[in-house]
PDB file of C-alpha atoms in Angstrom:
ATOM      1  CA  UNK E   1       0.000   0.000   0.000  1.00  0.00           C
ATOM      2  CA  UNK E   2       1.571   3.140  -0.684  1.00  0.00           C
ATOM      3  CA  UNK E   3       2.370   5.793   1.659  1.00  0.00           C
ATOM      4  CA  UNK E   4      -0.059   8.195   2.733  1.00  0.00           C
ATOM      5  CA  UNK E   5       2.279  11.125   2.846  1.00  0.00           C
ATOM      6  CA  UNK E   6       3.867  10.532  -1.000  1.00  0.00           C
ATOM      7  CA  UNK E   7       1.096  12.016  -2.712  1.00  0.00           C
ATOM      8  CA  UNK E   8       1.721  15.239  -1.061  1.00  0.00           C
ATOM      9  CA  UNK E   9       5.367  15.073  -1.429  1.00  0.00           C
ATOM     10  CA  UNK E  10       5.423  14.571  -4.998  1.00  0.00           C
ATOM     11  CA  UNK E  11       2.592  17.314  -5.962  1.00  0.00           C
ATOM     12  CA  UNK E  12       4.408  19.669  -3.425  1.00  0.00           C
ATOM     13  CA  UNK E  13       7.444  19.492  -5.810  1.00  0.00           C
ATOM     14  CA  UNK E  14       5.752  19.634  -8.667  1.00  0.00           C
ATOM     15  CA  UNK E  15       3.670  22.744  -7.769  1.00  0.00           C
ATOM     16  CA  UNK E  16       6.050  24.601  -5.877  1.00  0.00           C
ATOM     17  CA  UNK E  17       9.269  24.292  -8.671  1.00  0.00           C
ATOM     18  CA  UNK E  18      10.964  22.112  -7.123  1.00  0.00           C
ATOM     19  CA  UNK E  19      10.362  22.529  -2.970  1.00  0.00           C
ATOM     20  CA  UNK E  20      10.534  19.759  -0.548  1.00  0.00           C
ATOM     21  CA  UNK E  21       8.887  19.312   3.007  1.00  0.00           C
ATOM     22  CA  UNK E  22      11.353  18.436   5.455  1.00  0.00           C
ATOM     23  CA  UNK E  23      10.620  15.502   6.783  1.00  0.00           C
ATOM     24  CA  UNK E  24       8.956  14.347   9.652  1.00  0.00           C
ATOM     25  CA  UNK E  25       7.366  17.107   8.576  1.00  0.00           C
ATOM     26  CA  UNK E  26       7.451  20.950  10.600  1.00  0.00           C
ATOM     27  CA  UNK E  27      11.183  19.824  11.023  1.00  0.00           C
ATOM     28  CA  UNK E  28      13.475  22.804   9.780  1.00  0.00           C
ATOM     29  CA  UNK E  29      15.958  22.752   7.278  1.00  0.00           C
ATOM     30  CA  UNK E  30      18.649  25.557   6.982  1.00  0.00           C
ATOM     31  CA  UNK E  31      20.496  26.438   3.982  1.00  0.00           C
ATOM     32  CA  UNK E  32      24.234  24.720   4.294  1.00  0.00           C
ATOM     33  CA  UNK E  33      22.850  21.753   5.512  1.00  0.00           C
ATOM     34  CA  UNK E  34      24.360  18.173   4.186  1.00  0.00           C
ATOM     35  CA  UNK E  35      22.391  15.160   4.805  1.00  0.00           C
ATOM     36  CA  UNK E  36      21.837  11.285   3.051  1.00  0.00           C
ATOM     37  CA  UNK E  37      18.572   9.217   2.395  1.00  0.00           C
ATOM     38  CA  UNK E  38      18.681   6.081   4.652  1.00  0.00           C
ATOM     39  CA  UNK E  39      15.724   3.810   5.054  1.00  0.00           C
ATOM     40  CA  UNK E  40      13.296   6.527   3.523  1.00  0.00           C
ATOM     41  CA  UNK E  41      14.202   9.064   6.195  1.00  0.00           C
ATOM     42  CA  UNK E  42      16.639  12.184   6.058  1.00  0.00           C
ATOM     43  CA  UNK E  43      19.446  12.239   8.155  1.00  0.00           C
ATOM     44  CA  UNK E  44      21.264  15.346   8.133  1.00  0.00           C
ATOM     45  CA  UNK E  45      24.772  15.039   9.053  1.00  0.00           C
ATOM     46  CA  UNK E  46      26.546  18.866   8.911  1.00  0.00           C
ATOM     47  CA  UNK E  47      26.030  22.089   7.814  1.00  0.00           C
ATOM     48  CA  UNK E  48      28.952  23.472   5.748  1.00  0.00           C
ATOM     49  CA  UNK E  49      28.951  26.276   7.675  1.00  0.00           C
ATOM     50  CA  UNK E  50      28.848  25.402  10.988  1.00  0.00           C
ATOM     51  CA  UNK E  51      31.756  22.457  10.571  1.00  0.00           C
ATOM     52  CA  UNK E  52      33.745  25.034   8.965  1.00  0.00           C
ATOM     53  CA  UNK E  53      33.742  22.800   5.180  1.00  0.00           C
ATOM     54  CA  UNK E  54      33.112  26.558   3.696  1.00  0.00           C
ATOM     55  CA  UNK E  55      34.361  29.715   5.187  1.00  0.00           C
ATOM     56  CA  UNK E  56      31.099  32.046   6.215  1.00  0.00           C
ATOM     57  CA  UNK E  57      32.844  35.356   4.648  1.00  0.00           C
ATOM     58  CA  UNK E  58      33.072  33.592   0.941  1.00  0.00           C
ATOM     59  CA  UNK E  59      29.499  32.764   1.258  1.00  0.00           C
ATOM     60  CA  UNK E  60      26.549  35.451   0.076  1.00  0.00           C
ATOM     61  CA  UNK E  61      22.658  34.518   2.071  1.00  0.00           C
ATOM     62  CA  UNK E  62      19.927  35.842   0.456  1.00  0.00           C
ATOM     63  CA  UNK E  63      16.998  36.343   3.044  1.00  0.00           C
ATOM     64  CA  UNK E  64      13.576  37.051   2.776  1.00  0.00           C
ATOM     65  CA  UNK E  65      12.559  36.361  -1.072  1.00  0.00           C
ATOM     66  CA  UNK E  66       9.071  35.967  -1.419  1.00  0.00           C
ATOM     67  CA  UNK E  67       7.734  33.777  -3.452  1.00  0.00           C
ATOM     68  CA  UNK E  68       4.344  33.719  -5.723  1.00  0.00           C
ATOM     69  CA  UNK E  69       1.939  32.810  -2.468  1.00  0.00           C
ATOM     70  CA  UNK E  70      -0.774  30.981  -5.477  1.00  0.00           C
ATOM     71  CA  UNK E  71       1.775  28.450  -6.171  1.00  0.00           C
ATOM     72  CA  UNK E  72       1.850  27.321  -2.085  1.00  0.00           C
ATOM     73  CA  UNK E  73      -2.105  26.505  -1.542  1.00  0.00           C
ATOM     74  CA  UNK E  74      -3.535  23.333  -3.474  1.00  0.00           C
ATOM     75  CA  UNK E  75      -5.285  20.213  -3.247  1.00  0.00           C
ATOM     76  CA  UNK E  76      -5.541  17.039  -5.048  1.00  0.00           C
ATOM     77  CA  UNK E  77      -8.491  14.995  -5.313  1.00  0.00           C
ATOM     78  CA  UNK E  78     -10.295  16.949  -3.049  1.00  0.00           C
ATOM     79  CA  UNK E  79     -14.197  18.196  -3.420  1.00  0.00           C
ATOM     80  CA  UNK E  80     -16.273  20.181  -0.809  1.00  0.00           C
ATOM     81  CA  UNK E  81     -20.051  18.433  -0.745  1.00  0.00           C
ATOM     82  CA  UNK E  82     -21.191  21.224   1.961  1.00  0.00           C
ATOM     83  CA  UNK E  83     -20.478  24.435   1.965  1.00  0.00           C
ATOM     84  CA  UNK E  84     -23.053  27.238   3.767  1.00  0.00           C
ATOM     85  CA  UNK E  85     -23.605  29.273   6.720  1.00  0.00           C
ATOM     86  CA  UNK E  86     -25.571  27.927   9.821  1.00  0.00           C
ATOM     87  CA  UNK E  87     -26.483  28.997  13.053  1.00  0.00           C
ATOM     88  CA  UNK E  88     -24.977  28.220  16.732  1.00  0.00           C
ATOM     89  CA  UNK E  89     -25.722  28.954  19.810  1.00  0.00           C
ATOM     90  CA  UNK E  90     -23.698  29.944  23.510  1.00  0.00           C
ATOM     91  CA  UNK E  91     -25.084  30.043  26.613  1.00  0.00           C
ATOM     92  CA  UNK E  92     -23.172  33.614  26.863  1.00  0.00           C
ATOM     93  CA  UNK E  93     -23.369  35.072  23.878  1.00  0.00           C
ATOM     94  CA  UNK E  94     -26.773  33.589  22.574  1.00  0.00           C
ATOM     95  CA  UNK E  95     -27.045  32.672  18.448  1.00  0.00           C
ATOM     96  CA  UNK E  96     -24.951  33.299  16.549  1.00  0.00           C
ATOM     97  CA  UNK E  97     -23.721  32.281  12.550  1.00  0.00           C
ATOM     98  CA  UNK E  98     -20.602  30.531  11.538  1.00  0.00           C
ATOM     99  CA  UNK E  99     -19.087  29.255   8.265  1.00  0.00           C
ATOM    100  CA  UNK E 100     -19.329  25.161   7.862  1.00  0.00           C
ATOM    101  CA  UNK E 101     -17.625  23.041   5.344  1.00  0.00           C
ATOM    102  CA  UNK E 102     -17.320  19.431   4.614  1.00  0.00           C
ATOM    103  CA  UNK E 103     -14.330  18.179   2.712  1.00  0.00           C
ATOM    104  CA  UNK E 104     -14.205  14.905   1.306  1.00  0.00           C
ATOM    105  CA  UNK E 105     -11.259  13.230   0.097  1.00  0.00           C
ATOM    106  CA  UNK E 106     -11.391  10.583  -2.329  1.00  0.00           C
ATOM    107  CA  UNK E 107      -8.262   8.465  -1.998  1.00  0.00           C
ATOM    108  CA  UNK E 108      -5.752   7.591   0.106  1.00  0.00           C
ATOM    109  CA  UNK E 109      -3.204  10.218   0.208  1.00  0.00           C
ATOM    110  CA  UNK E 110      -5.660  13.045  -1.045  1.00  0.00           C
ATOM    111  CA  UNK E 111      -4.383  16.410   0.701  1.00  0.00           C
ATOM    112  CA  UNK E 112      -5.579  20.250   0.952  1.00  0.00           C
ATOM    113  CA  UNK E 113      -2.657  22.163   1.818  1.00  0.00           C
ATOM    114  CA  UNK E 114      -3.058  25.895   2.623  1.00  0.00           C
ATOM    115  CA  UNK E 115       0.097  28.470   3.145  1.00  0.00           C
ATOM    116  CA  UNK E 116       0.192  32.289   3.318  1.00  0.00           C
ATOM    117  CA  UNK E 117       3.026  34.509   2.833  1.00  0.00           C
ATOM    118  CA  UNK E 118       6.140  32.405   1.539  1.00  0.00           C
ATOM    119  CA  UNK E 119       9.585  33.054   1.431  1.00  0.00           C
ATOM    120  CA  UNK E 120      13.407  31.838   1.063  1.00  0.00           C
ATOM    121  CA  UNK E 121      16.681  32.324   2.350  1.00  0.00           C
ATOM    122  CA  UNK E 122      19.199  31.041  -0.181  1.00  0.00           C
ATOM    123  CA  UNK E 123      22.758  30.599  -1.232  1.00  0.00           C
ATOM    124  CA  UNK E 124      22.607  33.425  -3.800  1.00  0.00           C
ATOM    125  CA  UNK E 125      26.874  32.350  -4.677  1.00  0.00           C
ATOM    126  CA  UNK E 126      26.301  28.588  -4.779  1.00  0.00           C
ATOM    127  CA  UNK E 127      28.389  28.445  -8.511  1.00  0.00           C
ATOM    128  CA  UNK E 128      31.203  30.201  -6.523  1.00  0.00           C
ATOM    129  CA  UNK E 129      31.640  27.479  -3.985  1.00  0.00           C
ATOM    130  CA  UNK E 130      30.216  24.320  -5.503  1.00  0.00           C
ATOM    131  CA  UNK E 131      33.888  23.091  -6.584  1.00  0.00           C
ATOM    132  CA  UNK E 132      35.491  23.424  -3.828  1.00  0.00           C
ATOM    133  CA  UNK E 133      32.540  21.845  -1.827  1.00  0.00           C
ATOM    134  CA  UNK E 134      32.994  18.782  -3.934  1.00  0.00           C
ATOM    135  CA  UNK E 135      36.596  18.093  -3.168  1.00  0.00           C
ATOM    136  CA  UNK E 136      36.283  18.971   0.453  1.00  0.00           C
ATOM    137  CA  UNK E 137      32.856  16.608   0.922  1.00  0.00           C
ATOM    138  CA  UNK E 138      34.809  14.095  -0.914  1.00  0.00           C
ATOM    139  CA  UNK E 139      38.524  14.120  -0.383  1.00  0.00           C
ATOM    140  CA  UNK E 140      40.026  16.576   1.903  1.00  0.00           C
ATOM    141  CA  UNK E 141      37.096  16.912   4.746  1.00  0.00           C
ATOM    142  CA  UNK E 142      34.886  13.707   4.339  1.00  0.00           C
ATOM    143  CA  UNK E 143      34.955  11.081   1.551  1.00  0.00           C
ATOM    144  CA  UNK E 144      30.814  11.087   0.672  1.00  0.00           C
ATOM    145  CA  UNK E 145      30.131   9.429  -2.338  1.00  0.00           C
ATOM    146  CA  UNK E 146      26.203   9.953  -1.991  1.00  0.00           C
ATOM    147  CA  UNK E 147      25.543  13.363  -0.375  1.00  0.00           C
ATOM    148  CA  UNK E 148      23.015  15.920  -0.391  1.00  0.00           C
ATOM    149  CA  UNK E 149      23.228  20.261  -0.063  1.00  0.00           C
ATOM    150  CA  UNK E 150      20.674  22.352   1.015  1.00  0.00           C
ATOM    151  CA  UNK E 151      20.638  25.522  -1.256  1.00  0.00           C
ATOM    152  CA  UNK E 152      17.448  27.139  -0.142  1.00  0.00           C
ATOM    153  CA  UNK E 153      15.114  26.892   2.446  1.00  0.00           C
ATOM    154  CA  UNK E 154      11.472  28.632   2.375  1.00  0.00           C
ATOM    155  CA  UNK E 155       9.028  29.576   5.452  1.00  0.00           C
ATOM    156  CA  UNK E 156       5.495  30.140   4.802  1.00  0.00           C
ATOM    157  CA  UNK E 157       4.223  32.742   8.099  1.00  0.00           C
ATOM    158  CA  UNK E 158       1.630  29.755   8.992  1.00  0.00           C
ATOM    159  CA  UNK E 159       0.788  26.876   6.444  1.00  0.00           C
ATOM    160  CA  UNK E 160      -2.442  24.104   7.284  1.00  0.00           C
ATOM    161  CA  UNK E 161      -2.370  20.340   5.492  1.00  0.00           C
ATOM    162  CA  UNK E 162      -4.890  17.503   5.935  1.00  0.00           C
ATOM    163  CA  UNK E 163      -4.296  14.533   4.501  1.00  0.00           C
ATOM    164  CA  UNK E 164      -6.137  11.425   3.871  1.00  0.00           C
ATOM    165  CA  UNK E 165      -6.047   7.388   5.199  1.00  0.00           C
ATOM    166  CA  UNK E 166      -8.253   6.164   3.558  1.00  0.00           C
ATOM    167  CA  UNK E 167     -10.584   6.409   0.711  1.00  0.00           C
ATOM    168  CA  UNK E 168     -13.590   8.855   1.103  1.00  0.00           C
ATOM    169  CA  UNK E 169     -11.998  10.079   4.502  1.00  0.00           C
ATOM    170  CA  UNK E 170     -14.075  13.526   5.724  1.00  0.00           C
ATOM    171  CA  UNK E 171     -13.201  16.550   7.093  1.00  0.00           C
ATOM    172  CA  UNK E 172     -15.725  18.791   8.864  1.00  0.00           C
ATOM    173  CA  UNK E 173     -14.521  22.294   9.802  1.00  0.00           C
ATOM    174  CA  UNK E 174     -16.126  25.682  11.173  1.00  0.00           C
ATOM    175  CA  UNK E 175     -15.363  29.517  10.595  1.00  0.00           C
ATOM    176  CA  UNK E 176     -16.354  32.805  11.836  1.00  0.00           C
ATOM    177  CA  UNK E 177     -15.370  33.904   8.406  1.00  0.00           C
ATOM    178  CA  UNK E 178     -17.363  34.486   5.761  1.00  0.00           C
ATOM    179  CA  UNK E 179     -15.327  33.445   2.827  1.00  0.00           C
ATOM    180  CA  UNK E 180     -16.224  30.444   1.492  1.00  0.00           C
ATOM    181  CA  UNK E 181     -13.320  29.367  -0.389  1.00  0.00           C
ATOM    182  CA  UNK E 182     -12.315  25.713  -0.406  1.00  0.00           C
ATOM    183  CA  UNK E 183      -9.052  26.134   1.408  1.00  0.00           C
ATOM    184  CA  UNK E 184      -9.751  29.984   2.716  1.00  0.00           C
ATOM    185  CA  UNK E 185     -11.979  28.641   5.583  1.00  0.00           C
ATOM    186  CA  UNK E 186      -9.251  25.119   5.891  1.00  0.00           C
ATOM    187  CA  UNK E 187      -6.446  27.288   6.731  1.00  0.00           C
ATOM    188  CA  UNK E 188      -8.012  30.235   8.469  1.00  0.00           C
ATOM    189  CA  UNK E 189      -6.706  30.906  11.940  1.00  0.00           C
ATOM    190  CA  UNK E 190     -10.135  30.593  13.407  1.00  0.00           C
ATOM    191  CA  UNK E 191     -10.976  27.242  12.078  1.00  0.00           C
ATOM    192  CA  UNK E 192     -11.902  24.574  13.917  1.00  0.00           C
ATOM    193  CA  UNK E 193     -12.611  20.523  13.497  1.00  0.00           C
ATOM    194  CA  UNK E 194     -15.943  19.534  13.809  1.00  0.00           C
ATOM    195  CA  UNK E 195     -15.256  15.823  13.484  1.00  0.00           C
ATOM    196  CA  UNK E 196     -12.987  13.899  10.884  1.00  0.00           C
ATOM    197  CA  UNK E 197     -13.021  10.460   9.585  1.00  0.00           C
ATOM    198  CA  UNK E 198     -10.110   8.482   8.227  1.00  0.00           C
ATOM    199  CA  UNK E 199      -7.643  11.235   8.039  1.00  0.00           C
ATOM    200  CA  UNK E 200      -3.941  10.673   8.427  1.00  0.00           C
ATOM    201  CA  UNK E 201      -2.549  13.877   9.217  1.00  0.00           C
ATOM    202  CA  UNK E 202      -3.889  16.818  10.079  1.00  0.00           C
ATOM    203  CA  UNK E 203      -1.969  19.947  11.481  1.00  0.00           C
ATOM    204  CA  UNK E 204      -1.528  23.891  11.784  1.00  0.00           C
ATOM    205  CA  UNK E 205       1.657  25.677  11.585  1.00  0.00           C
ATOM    206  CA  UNK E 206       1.437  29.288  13.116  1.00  0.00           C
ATOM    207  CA  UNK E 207       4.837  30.576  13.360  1.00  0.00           C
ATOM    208  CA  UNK E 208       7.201  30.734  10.377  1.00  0.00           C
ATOM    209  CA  UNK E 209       9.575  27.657  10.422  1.00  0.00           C
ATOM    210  CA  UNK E 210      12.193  26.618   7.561  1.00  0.00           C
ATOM    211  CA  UNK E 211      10.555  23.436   6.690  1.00  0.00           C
ATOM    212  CA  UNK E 212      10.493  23.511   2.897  1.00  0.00           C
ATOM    213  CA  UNK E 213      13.835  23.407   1.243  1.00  0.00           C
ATOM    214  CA  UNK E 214      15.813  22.792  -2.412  1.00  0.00           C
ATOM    215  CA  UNK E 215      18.781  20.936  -2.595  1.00  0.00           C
ATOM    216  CA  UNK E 216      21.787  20.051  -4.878  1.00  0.00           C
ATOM    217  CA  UNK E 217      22.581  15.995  -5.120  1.00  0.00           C
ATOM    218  CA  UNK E 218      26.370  14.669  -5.443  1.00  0.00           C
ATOM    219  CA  UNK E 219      26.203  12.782  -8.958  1.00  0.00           C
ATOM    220  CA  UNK E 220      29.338  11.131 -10.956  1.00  0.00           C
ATOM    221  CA  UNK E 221      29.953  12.731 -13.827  1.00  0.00           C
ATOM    222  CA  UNK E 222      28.160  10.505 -16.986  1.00  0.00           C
ATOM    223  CA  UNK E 223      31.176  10.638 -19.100  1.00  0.00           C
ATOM    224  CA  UNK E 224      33.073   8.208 -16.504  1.00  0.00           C
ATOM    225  CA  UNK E 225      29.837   6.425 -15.733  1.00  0.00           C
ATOM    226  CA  UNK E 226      29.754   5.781 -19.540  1.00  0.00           C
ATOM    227  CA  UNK E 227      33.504   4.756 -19.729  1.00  0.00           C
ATOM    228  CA  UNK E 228      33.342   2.682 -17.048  1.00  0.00           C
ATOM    229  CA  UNK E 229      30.252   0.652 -17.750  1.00  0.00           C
ATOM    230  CA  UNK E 230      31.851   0.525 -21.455  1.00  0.00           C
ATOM    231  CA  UNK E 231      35.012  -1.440 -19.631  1.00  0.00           C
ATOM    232  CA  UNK E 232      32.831  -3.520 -17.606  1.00  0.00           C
ATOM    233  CA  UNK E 233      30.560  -4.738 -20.930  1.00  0.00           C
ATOM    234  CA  UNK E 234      33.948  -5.178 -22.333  1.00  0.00           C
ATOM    235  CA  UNK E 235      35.154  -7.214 -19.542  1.00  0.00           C
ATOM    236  CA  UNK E 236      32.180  -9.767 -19.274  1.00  0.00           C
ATOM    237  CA  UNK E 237      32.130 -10.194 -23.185  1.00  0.00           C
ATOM    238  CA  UNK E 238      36.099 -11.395 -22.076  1.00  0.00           C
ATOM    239  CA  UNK E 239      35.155 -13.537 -18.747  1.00  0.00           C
ATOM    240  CA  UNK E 240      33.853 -17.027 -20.684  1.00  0.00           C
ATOM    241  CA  UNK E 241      37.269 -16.737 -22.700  1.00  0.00           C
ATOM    242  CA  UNK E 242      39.028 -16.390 -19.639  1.00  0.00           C
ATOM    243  CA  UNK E 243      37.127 -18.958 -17.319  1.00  0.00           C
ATOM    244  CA  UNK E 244      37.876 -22.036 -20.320  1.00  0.00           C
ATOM    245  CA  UNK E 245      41.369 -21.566 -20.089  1.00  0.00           C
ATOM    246  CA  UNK E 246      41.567 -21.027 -16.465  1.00  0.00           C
ATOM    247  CA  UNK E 247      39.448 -23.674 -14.659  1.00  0.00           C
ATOM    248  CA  UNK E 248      39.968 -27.362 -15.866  1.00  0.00           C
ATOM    249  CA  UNK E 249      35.880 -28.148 -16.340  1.00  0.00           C
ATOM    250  CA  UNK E 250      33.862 -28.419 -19.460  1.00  0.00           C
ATOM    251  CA  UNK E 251      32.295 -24.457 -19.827  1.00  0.00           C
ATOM    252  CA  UNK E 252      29.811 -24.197 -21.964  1.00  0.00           C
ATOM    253  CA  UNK E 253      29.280 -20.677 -24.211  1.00  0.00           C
ATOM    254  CA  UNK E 254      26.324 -18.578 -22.737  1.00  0.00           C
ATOM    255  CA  UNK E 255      25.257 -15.254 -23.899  1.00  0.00           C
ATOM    256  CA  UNK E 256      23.268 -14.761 -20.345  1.00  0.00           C
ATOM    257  CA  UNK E 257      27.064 -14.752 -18.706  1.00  0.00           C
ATOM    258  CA  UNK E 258      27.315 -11.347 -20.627  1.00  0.00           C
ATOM    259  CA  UNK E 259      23.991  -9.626 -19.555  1.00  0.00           C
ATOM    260  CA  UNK E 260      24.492  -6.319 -17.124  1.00  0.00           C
ATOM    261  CA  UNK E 261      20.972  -4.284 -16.531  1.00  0.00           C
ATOM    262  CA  UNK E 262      20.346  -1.270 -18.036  1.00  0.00           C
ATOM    263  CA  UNK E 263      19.577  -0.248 -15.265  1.00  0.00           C
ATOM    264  CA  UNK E 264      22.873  -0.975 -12.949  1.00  0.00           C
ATOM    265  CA  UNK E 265      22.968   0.512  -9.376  1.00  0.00           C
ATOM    266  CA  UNK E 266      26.764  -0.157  -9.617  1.00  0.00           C
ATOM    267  CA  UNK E 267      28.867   2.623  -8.596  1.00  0.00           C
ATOM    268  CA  UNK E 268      31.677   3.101 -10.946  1.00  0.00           C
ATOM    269  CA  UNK E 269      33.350   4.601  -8.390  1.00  0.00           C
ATOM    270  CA  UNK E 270      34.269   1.025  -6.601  1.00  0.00           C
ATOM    271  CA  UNK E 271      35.643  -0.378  -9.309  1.00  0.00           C
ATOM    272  CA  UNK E 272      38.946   2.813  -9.155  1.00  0.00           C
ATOM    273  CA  UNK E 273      42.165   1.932  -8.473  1.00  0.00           C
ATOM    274  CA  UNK E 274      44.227   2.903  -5.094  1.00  0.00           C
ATOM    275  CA  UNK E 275      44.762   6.756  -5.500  1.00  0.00           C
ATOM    276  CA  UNK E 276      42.922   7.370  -8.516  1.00  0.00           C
ATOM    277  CA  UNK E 277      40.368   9.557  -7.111  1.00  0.00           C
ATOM    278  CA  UNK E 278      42.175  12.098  -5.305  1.00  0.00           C
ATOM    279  CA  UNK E 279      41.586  16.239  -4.269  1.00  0.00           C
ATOM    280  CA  UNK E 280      43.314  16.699  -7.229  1.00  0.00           C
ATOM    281  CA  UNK E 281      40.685  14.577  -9.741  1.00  0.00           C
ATOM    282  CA  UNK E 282      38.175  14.837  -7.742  1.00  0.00           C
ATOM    283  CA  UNK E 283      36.122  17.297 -10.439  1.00  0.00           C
ATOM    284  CA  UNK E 284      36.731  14.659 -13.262  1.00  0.00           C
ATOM    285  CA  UNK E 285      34.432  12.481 -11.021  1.00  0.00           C
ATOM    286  CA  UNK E 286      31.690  14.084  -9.556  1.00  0.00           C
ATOM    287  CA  UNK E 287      29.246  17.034 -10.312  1.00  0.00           C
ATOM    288  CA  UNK E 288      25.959  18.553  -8.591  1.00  0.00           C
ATOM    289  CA  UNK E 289      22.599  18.218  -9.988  1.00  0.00           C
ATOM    290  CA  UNK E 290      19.224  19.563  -8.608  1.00  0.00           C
ATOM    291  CA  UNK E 291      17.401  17.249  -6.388  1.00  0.00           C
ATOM    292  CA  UNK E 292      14.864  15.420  -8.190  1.00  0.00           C
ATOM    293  CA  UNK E 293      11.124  14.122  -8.247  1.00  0.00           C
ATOM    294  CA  UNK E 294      13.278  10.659  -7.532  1.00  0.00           C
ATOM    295  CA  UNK E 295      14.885  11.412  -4.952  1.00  0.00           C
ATOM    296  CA  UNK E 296      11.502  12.392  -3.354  1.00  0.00           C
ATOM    297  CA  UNK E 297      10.320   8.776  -3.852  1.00  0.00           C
ATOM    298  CA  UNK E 298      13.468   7.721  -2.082  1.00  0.00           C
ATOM    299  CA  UNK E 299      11.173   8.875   1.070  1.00  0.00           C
ATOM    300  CA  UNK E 300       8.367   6.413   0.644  1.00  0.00           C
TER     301      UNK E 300
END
């Protein structure tokens, strides 16, 4: 059964150009930080700064970029069957009228998120650094060969998200507000739960927290990824030669003794010789890329 939370994750990227929540989500996530995907959770390890990896005086942070606040509220298969005013009443202040709302989700992982007022603090000099970075992470100051860099981080000033357990999970929420937008009234600071059914996750964030971030990935350059698996398809097409003359049994020919996946998980990186990835090669070998929709799956 799939994860709950991956709908969200994925659409969040997707919608936001690139964005992901921190997770657990509400953790924070501050620009400089280095962490790995282990076991579908992210373990951050060091920020660049604070371990002294990159000197704080050759670094520029941007703070406070806003970004467009339309892109941070959305939904996915979400629909609103009831949607009205009706009428209370308190012992102290007698009747009164409220907003009501009903949302119904229709799968398992359906979401509403809600966010007002986002904005980033980024590495505005990344290009400047990102060399350097590479042969300290990987030579000089740690020897990562899978590593990831927070570049940005973004805050929303409060941000809402429901999401769903189950199929046709329900979500019953009342306003003093009048607005009767879908996720105006779900994110509202006066809202309240009536009752819910089947719902997974359901929080309010009210105070601005770096829990949405962008990162760069440590990749190997595809040049020696290509040479490499080049010399390893060479080498297999070589091994039945080599096993008939070496072992003294009766080796048949077999084309399936030649077969490597397209699509290898091996790193070419084991297969280099004593010091041939050193701080002085170190460039030849690796590169940064922006984190991607799969690394999100990695998550889930």
């Amino acid at each position: 059964m799939e994860n709950a939370y991956s709908n969200f994750y994925k659409n969040f990227y997707n919608r936001t150009g690139g964005y992901i929540p921190a997770k657990p989500l509400n953790s924070t996530m501050y620009p400089g930080d280095f962490f790995q995907i282990k076991n579908e959770e992210i373990i951050v390890l060091g920020n660049i700064f604070r371990d002294n990896i990159i000197d704080p005086t050759e670094v520029t942070i941007n703070y406070n970029n806003r970004l467009n606040p339309n892109s941070w509220s959305f939904s996915d298969r979400l629909s609103k069957p009831y949607s009205g005013r009706t009428n209370g009443h308190d012992v102290t202040d007698g009747n009164f009228e409220f907003s009501k709302q009903v949302l119904a989700f229709a799968k398992r992982g359906s979401f509403v998120f809600n966010s007002t007022a986002p904005e980033t603090t980024k590495i505005a000099n990344w290009m400047e650094i990102q060399q350097q970075l590479i042969i300290k992470l990987t030579q000089t100051c740690y020897s990562f060969r899978e590593l990831y860099v927070v570049t940005e981080s973004a805050s929303t000033a409060t941000w809402s998200l429901a999401i769903a357990a189950e199929e046709n999970a329900e979500l019953e929420i009342a306003s003093e507000v009048e607005n009767f937008g879908l996720t105006d009234i779900f994110g509202h600071q006066s809202t309240k739960t009536i009752q819910s059914r089947d719902i997974e996750f359901h929080f309010r964030e009210m105070q601005r927290k770096n829990s949405f971030f962008k990162a760069k990935k440590l990749v190997i350059n595809d040049e020696k990824i290509d040479y490499y698996m080049s010399d390893l398809i060479k080498r297999r097409f070589e091994y039945q030669e080599w096993a008939q003359s070496f072992y003294d049994i009766d080796i048949k020919d077999d084309i399936h003794n030649n077969y490597i996946p397209a699509k290898t998980e091996i790193n070419p990186l084991d297969m280099l010789s004593g010091n041939e990835l050193n701080p002085n090669t170190a460039l030849l070998y690796f590169r940064w890329a922006d984190a991607s929709l799969d690394d999100v799956e990695k998550l889930f």
